[in-house]
Amino acid sequence: MSPALEVLMQAEGTSYPGKGVMLEPFVHQVGGHSCVLRFGEQTICKPLIPREHRFYKSLPPEMRKFTPQYKGVVSVSFEEDEEGNLCLLAYPLHTEPGDLENKDPSSDCEPKTKMLKWSNENYSKERARHGRKDDKLVNYNREEQQQQQAEVLYFSLEKSSISPQMKHNPWSLKCHQQQLQRMRENAKHRNQYKFILLENLTWRYKVPCVLDLKMGTRQHGDDATEEKKANQIRKCQQSTSASIGVRLCGMQVYQSDSGQVMFMNKYHGRKLTLAGFKEALFQFFHDGRRLRRELLSPVLRRLRDMKAALEACESYRFYSSSLLIIYDGDPPRSRPRPRGGEEGEDEPSDEEEQSDEDEEGSWCSGPSSSSGAGGSRGSGAPESSSPEVDVRMIDFAHTTCRHYGEDVVHEGQDSGFILGLQNLISIISQLEDHSTD
């Protein structure tokens, strides 16, 4: 384990050797199918996919401000404590990150005498009712059908209980339960999984409002099976992806007038027409009382900066990647200034201090993207009146470029992703224009 990773794991509240870090559900996951877990206040983790891991390891400085900070790799195991609570624990990785052979993590760590506890409520009730270790967790097929039917949900938050750990996000619970089920079913044959650690982009927000947008006109990777390819093409053609290069993949937004959080999932996002997509963007930037117009200009600056950077890039394709837009739903007048800076888009992140030794080749050609507005590091101090807002690219499991030797080599820009950015810029610009009328 690298010294930097050891410091990180100690900082998250667990000392080494001897104990694992308890992974909790990441309650602000609004889209995607891969389970995202909370490692600590500022760090999340997700299952390691070699292609995505390679992307983060080879990411040059020009694009780091557009992605979450990469923090390393850990080993995650599925365990039950003495009371039968299901646990996912992260341990330091003592093998090379490229060594994906699975083994019993107990050979690397001292036995645990005490484990922090959290449990799946449904599973705990089932255990109490049946008292057997092989009881089923829940019927996930039925739950998925119910999830598809309930595509837009509202949950009330008591004003006194507003906190970063909102407990009601149904999508994060769904992904987490499915991950537990898969790992539980495989536990006898495989009980060590590699997870990558990434920056938690929501950590500084009291009530994170999160919009997950699937970008591009094509979603399938070059290695997709014919069945997968046909399925992804169909989803694009039946949604706004094919026409404007972007579709809604998930959303949570706090409405201060009612004290409710609205969740919208990917099934609803696929059905939206262009007019429906525009309405959803309006809903995301509206707090129930007014349009948060002060957010629009910083988001537009960030999107234009990102577009300029991608237009200068050669051969990359970000198939099935998403764009996250995040802001704080807690009214600024009632919120103390957060730690670590004024505005997520303007503040250089710790990742820019990372050594260049992880870089593999040139990612972009042409002018540096740092000359753009909004997220530029050379533009001086951030505006003190700017709201807390962030825009990042995520999910690179199907990303490819000419440096990935075994892949198809694509020429030029990722025109589908850029089309999505341009249309997003146009729609939010219209929203901004109308908000001044």
PDB file of C-alpha atoms in Angstrom, residues 81-264:
ATOM      1  CA  ASP A  81     -20.611 -10.043  11.726  1.00  0.00           C
ATOM      2  CA  GLU A  82     -21.579 -12.126  14.767  1.00  0.00           C
ATOM      3  CA  GLU A  83     -25.176 -10.883  14.526  1.00  0.00           C
ATOM      4  CA  GLY A  84     -25.516 -11.668  10.831  1.00  0.00           C
ATOM      5  CA  ASN A  85     -25.385  -8.090   9.570  1.00  0.00           C
ATOM      6  CA  LEU A  86     -24.067  -7.854   6.040  1.00  0.00           C
ATOM      7  CA  CYS A  87     -20.868  -5.853   5.796  1.00  0.00           C
ATOM      8  CA  LEU A  88     -18.605  -4.625   3.030  1.00  0.00           C
ATOM      9  CA  LEU A  89     -15.129  -3.777   4.307  1.00  0.00           C
ATOM     10  CA  ALA A  90     -12.205  -2.197   2.473  1.00  0.00           C
ATOM     11  CA  TYR A  91      -8.660  -3.316   3.226  1.00  0.00           C
ATOM     12  CA  PRO A  92      -5.279  -2.088   1.997  1.00  0.00           C
ATOM     13  CA  LEU A  93      -4.284  -3.717  -1.258  1.00  0.00           C
ATOM     14  CA  HIS A  94      -1.053  -5.681  -0.818  1.00  0.00           C
ATOM     15  CA  THR A  95      -0.944  -6.972  -4.374  1.00  0.00           C
ATOM     16  CA  GLU A  96      -0.236  -4.894  -7.451  1.00  0.00           C
ATOM     17  CA  PRO A  97      -3.344  -3.073  -8.701  1.00  0.00           C
ATOM     18  CA  GLY A  98      -3.027  -4.939 -12.000  1.00  0.00           C
ATOM     19  CA  ASP A  99      -3.181  -8.304 -10.216  1.00  0.00           C
ATOM     20  CA  LEU A 100      -6.888  -9.067 -10.277  1.00  0.00           C
ATOM     21  CA  GLU A 101      -6.553 -12.588  -8.888  1.00  0.00           C
ATOM     22  CA  ASN A 102      -8.893 -12.937  -5.917  1.00  0.00           C
ATOM     23  CA  LYS A 103      -7.892 -14.396  -2.604  1.00  0.00           C
ATOM     24  CA  ASP A 104      -8.970 -14.386   0.993  1.00  0.00           C
ATOM     25  CA  PRO A 105      -8.259 -10.875   2.358  1.00  0.00           C
ATOM     26  CA  SER A 106      -7.749 -12.309   5.839  1.00  0.00           C
ATOM     27  CA  SER A 107      -4.269 -13.354   4.732  1.00  0.00           C
ATOM     28  CA  ASP A 108      -3.382  -9.670   4.405  1.00  0.00           C
ATOM     29  CA  CYS A 109      -5.097  -8.297   7.483  1.00  0.00           C
ATOM     30  CA  GLU A 110      -5.291  -9.278  11.106  1.00  0.00           C
ATOM     31  CA  PRO A 111      -8.571 -10.874  12.200  1.00  0.00           C
ATOM     32  CA  LYS A 112     -11.287  -8.418  13.126  1.00  0.00           C
ATOM     33  CA  THR A 113     -12.478  -8.660  16.703  1.00  0.00           C
ATOM     34  CA  LYS A 114     -14.937  -5.811  16.382  1.00  0.00           C
ATOM     35  CA  MET A 115     -16.664  -4.544  13.256  1.00  0.00           C
ATOM     36  CA  LEU A 116     -18.757  -1.450  12.842  1.00  0.00           C
ATOM     37  CA  LYS A 117     -22.279  -2.415  11.906  1.00  0.00           C
ATOM     38  CA  TRP A 118     -24.793  -1.429   9.353  1.00  0.00           C
ATOM     39  CA  SER A 119     -27.306  -3.742   7.838  1.00  0.00           C
ATOM     40  CA  ASN A 120     -29.851  -4.040   5.104  1.00  0.00           C
ATOM     41  CA  GLU A 121     -33.101  -3.551   6.991  1.00  0.00           C
ATOM     42  CA  ASN A 122     -35.068  -5.988   4.857  1.00  0.00           C
ATOM     43  CA  TYR A 123     -32.404  -8.641   5.246  1.00  0.00           C
ATOM     44  CA  SER A 124     -32.211  -8.200   9.030  1.00  0.00           C
ATOM     45  CA  LYS A 125     -35.971  -8.648   9.289  1.00  0.00           C
ATOM     46  CA  GLU A 126     -35.806 -11.774   7.166  1.00  0.00           C
ATOM     47  CA  ARG A 127     -33.034 -13.194   9.374  1.00  0.00           C
ATOM     48  CA  ALA A 128     -35.058 -12.504  12.493  1.00  0.00           C
ATOM     49  CA  ARG A 129     -38.105 -14.156  10.948  1.00  0.00           C
ATOM     50  CA  HIS A 130     -36.430 -17.252   9.523  1.00  0.00           C
ATOM     51  CA  GLY A 131     -33.219 -17.517  11.544  1.00  0.00           C
ATOM     52  CA  ARG A 132     -31.222 -19.122   8.706  1.00  0.00           C
ATOM     53  CA  LYS A 133     -28.000 -17.957   7.080  1.00  0.00           C
ATOM     54  CA  ASP A 134     -29.192 -18.770   3.589  1.00  0.00           C
ATOM     55  CA  ASP A 135     -32.329 -16.652   3.705  1.00  0.00           C
ATOM     56  CA  LYS A 136     -32.991 -14.534   0.646  1.00  0.00           C
ATOM     57  CA  LEU A 137     -32.290 -10.816   0.937  1.00  0.00           C
ATOM     58  CA  VAL A 138     -35.266  -9.552  -1.064  1.00  0.00           C
ATOM     59  CA  ASN A 139     -36.923 -10.264  -4.360  1.00  0.00           C
ATOM     60  CA  TYR A 140     -34.829  -7.963  -6.556  1.00  0.00           C
ATOM     61  CA  ASN A 141     -36.763  -8.628  -9.746  1.00  0.00           C
ATOM     62  CA  ARG A 142     -39.969  -7.472  -8.096  1.00  0.00           C
ATOM     63  CA  GLU A 143     -38.176  -4.481  -6.607  1.00  0.00           C
ATOM     64  CA  GLU A 144     -36.805  -3.484 -10.018  1.00  0.00           C
ATOM     65  CA  GLN A 145     -40.298  -3.632 -11.494  1.00  0.00           C
ATOM     66  CA  GLN A 146     -41.582  -1.418  -8.696  1.00  0.00           C
ATOM     67  CA  GLN A 147     -38.674   0.961  -9.259  1.00  0.00           C
ATOM     68  CA  GLN A 148     -39.531   1.286 -12.947  1.00  0.00           C
ATOM     69  CA  GLN A 149     -43.141   2.070 -12.074  1.00  0.00           C
ATOM     70  CA  ALA A 150     -42.161   4.710  -9.494  1.00  0.00           C
ATOM     71  CA  GLU A 151     -40.009   6.823 -11.797  1.00  0.00           C
ATOM     72  CA  VAL A 152     -40.516  10.126  -9.962  1.00  0.00           C
ATOM     73  CA  LEU A 153     -40.637  10.077  -6.167  1.00  0.00           C
ATOM     74  CA  TYR A 154     -40.912  12.690  -3.419  1.00  0.00           C
ATOM     75  CA  PHE A 155     -39.628  12.358   0.135  1.00  0.00           C
ATOM     76  CA  SER A 156     -40.088  14.865   2.923  1.00  0.00           C
ATOM     77  CA  LEU A 157     -37.105  16.054   4.948  1.00  0.00           C
ATOM     78  CA  GLU A 158     -37.598  17.528   8.373  1.00  0.00           C
ATOM     79  CA  LYS A 159     -35.852  20.893   8.536  1.00  0.00           C
ATOM     80  CA  SER A 160     -34.087  19.847  11.694  1.00  0.00           C
ATOM     81  CA  SER A 161     -32.706  16.717  10.027  1.00  0.00           C
ATOM     82  CA  ILE A 162     -31.349  18.214   6.802  1.00  0.00           C
ATOM     83  CA  SER A 163     -27.863  16.820   6.401  1.00  0.00           C
ATOM     84  CA  PRO A 164     -25.481  15.467   3.733  1.00  0.00           C
ATOM     85  CA  GLN A 165     -26.626  11.931   4.581  1.00  0.00           C
ATOM     86  CA  MET A 166     -30.176  11.949   3.223  1.00  0.00           C
ATOM     87  CA  LYS A 167     -31.471   8.429   3.778  1.00  0.00           C
ATOM     88  CA  HIS A 168     -34.147   8.189   1.133  1.00  0.00           C
ATOM     89  CA  ASN A 169     -32.500   8.023  -2.290  1.00  0.00           C
ATOM     90  CA  PRO A 170     -34.160   4.956  -3.837  1.00  0.00           C
ATOM     91  CA  TRP A 171     -31.656   4.508  -6.658  1.00  0.00           C
ATOM     92  CA  SER A 172     -28.618   4.284  -4.399  1.00  0.00           C
ATOM     93  CA  LEU A 173     -30.451   1.749  -2.219  1.00  0.00           C
ATOM     94  CA  LYS A 174     -31.350  -0.312  -5.290  1.00  0.00           C
ATOM     95  CA  CYS A 175     -27.746  -0.411  -6.568  1.00  0.00           C
ATOM     96  CA  HIS A 176     -26.433  -1.178  -3.097  1.00  0.00           C
ATOM     97  CA  GLN A 177     -28.836  -4.063  -2.521  1.00  0.00           C
ATOM     98  CA  GLN A 178     -27.997  -5.578  -5.881  1.00  0.00           C
ATOM     99  CA  GLN A 179     -24.267  -5.357  -5.131  1.00  0.00           C
ATOM    100  CA  LEU A 180     -24.766  -7.083  -1.774  1.00  0.00           C
ATOM    101  CA  GLN A 181     -26.805  -9.807  -3.442  1.00  0.00           C
ATOM    102  CA  ARG A 182     -24.179 -10.468  -6.118  1.00  0.00           C
ATOM    103  CA  MET A 183     -21.319 -10.570  -3.639  1.00  0.00           C
ATOM    104  CA  ARG A 184     -23.272 -12.740  -1.214  1.00  0.00           C
ATOM    105  CA  GLU A 185     -24.069 -15.252  -3.948  1.00  0.00           C
ATOM    106  CA  ASN A 186     -20.399 -15.403  -4.982  1.00  0.00           C
ATOM    107  CA  ALA A 187     -18.944 -15.344  -1.465  1.00  0.00           C
ATOM    108  CA  LYS A 188     -18.056 -19.047  -1.405  1.00  0.00           C
ATOM    109  CA  HIS A 189     -16.075 -18.786  -4.624  1.00  0.00           C
ATOM    110  CA  ARG A 190     -14.813 -15.232  -4.555  1.00  0.00           C
ATOM    111  CA  ASN A 191     -14.574 -12.867  -1.648  1.00  0.00           C
ATOM    112  CA  GLN A 192     -12.093 -10.225  -2.642  1.00  0.00           C
ATOM    113  CA  TYR A 193     -12.910  -7.464  -5.073  1.00  0.00           C
ATOM    114  CA  LYS A 194     -10.834  -4.524  -6.263  1.00  0.00           C
ATOM    115  CA  PHE A 195     -12.494  -1.117  -5.861  1.00  0.00           C
ATOM    116  CA  ILE A 196     -11.135   2.261  -6.957  1.00  0.00           C
ATOM    117  CA  LEU A 197     -11.247   5.248  -4.608  1.00  0.00           C
ATOM    118  CA  LEU A 198     -12.521   8.528  -6.003  1.00  0.00           C
ATOM    119  CA  GLU A 199     -13.304  12.009  -4.748  1.00  0.00           C
ATOM    120  CA  ASN A 200     -16.788  12.413  -3.275  1.00  0.00           C
ATOM    121  CA  LEU A 201     -18.031  15.373  -5.294  1.00  0.00           C
ATOM    122  CA  THR A 202     -20.965  16.005  -2.935  1.00  0.00           C
ATOM    123  CA  TRP A 203     -19.071  16.137   0.355  1.00  0.00           C
ATOM    124  CA  ARG A 204     -19.013  19.914   0.799  1.00  0.00           C
ATOM    125  CA  TYR A 205     -22.740  20.363   0.168  1.00  0.00           C
ATOM    126  CA  LYS A 206     -25.289  20.320   2.966  1.00  0.00           C
ATOM    127  CA  VAL A 207     -28.184  19.231   0.740  1.00  0.00           C
ATOM    128  CA  PRO A 208     -26.675  18.060  -2.571  1.00  0.00           C
ATOM    129  CA  CYS A 209     -28.829  18.526  -5.656  1.00  0.00           C
ATOM    130  CA  VAL A 210     -27.459  16.161  -8.296  1.00  0.00           C
ATOM    131  CA  LEU A 211     -28.204  15.840 -12.019  1.00  0.00           C
ATOM    132  CA  ASP A 212     -26.771  12.828 -13.893  1.00  0.00           C
ATOM    133  CA  LEU A 213     -26.790  13.233 -17.684  1.00  0.00           C
ATOM    134  CA  LYS A 214     -25.817  10.425 -20.048  1.00  0.00           C
ATOM    135  CA  MET A 215     -23.728  12.069 -22.760  1.00  0.00           C
ATOM    136  CA  GLY A 216     -23.232  11.267 -26.438  1.00  0.00           C
ATOM    137  CA  THR A 217     -25.218   9.889 -29.348  1.00  0.00           C
ATOM    138  CA  ARG A 218     -23.703   6.416 -28.914  1.00  0.00           C
ATOM    139  CA  GLN A 219     -23.519   4.432 -25.679  1.00  0.00           C
ATOM    140  CA  HIS A 220     -22.047   1.024 -26.591  1.00  0.00           C
ATOM    141  CA  GLY A 221     -18.314   0.423 -26.392  1.00  0.00           C
ATOM    142  CA  ASP A 222     -16.209  -1.063 -29.162  1.00  0.00           C
ATOM    143  CA  ASP A 223     -16.142  -4.379 -27.294  1.00  0.00           C
ATOM    144  CA  ALA A 224     -19.930  -4.669 -26.925  1.00  0.00           C
ATOM    145  CA  THR A 225     -21.665  -7.839 -28.047  1.00  0.00           C
ATOM    146  CA  GLU A 226     -24.140  -7.582 -30.928  1.00  0.00           C
ATOM    147  CA  GLU A 227     -26.995  -7.935 -28.449  1.00  0.00           C
ATOM    148  CA  LYS A 228     -25.611  -5.193 -26.201  1.00  0.00           C
ATOM    149  CA  LYS A 229     -24.938  -2.955 -29.184  1.00  0.00           C
ATOM    150  CA  ALA A 230     -28.501  -3.352 -30.498  1.00  0.00           C
ATOM    151  CA  ASN A 231     -29.932  -2.690 -27.037  1.00  0.00           C
ATOM    152  CA  GLN A 232     -27.901   0.489 -26.563  1.00  0.00           C
ATOM    153  CA  ILE A 233     -28.734   1.763 -30.043  1.00  0.00           C
ATOM    154  CA  ARG A 234     -32.422   1.215 -29.333  1.00  0.00           C
ATOM    155  CA  LYS A 235     -32.212   3.171 -26.047  1.00  0.00           C
ATOM    156  CA  CYS A 236     -30.524   6.065 -27.831  1.00  0.00           C
ATOM    157  CA  GLN A 237     -33.045   6.129 -30.665  1.00  0.00           C
ATOM    158  CA  GLN A 238     -35.996   6.037 -28.278  1.00  0.00           C
ATOM    159  CA  SER A 239     -34.655   8.866 -26.107  1.00  0.00           C
ATOM    160  CA  THR A 240     -33.138  12.306 -26.547  1.00  0.00           C
ATOM    161  CA  SER A 241     -29.645  10.764 -26.893  1.00  0.00           C
ATOM    162  CA  ALA A 242     -29.892  10.272 -30.656  1.00  0.00           C
ATOM    163  CA  SER A 243     -31.300  13.717 -31.407  1.00  0.00           C
ATOM    164  CA  ILE A 244     -29.409  16.021 -29.010  1.00  0.00           C
ATOM    165  CA  GLY A 245     -26.605  13.824 -27.611  1.00  0.00           C
ATOM    166  CA  VAL A 246     -27.761  13.920 -23.996  1.00  0.00           C
ATOM    167  CA  ARG A 247     -30.466  12.302 -21.861  1.00  0.00           C
ATOM    168  CA  LEU A 248     -31.446  12.421 -18.220  1.00  0.00           C
ATOM    169  CA  CYS A 249     -30.063   9.468 -16.255  1.00  0.00           C
ATOM    170  CA  GLY A 250     -31.033  10.503 -12.728  1.00  0.00           C
ATOM    171  CA  MET A 251     -31.806  13.514 -10.558  1.00  0.00           C
ATOM    172  CA  GLN A 252     -32.350  14.564  -6.978  1.00  0.00           C
ATOM    173  CA  VAL A 253     -33.343  18.130  -6.144  1.00  0.00           C
ATOM    174  CA  TYR A 254     -34.430  19.761  -2.902  1.00  0.00           C
ATOM    175  CA  GLN A 255     -37.577  21.870  -2.990  1.00  0.00           C
ATOM    176  CA  SER A 256     -37.387  24.297  -0.117  1.00  0.00           C
ATOM    177  CA  ASP A 257     -41.034  25.358  -0.287  1.00  0.00           C
ATOM    178  CA  SER A 258     -42.311  21.893   0.609  1.00  0.00           C
ATOM    179  CA  GLY A 259     -39.221  20.524   2.366  1.00  0.00           C
ATOM    180  CA  GLN A 260     -39.227  17.619  -0.079  1.00  0.00           C
ATOM    181  CA  VAL A 261     -36.549  15.997  -2.202  1.00  0.00           C
ATOM    182  CA  MET A 262     -37.632  14.935  -5.670  1.00  0.00           C
ATOM    183  CA  PHE A 263     -35.967  11.896  -7.259  1.00  0.00           C
ATOM    184  CA  MET A 264     -36.193  11.123 -10.954  1.00  0.00           C
TER     185      MET A 264
END
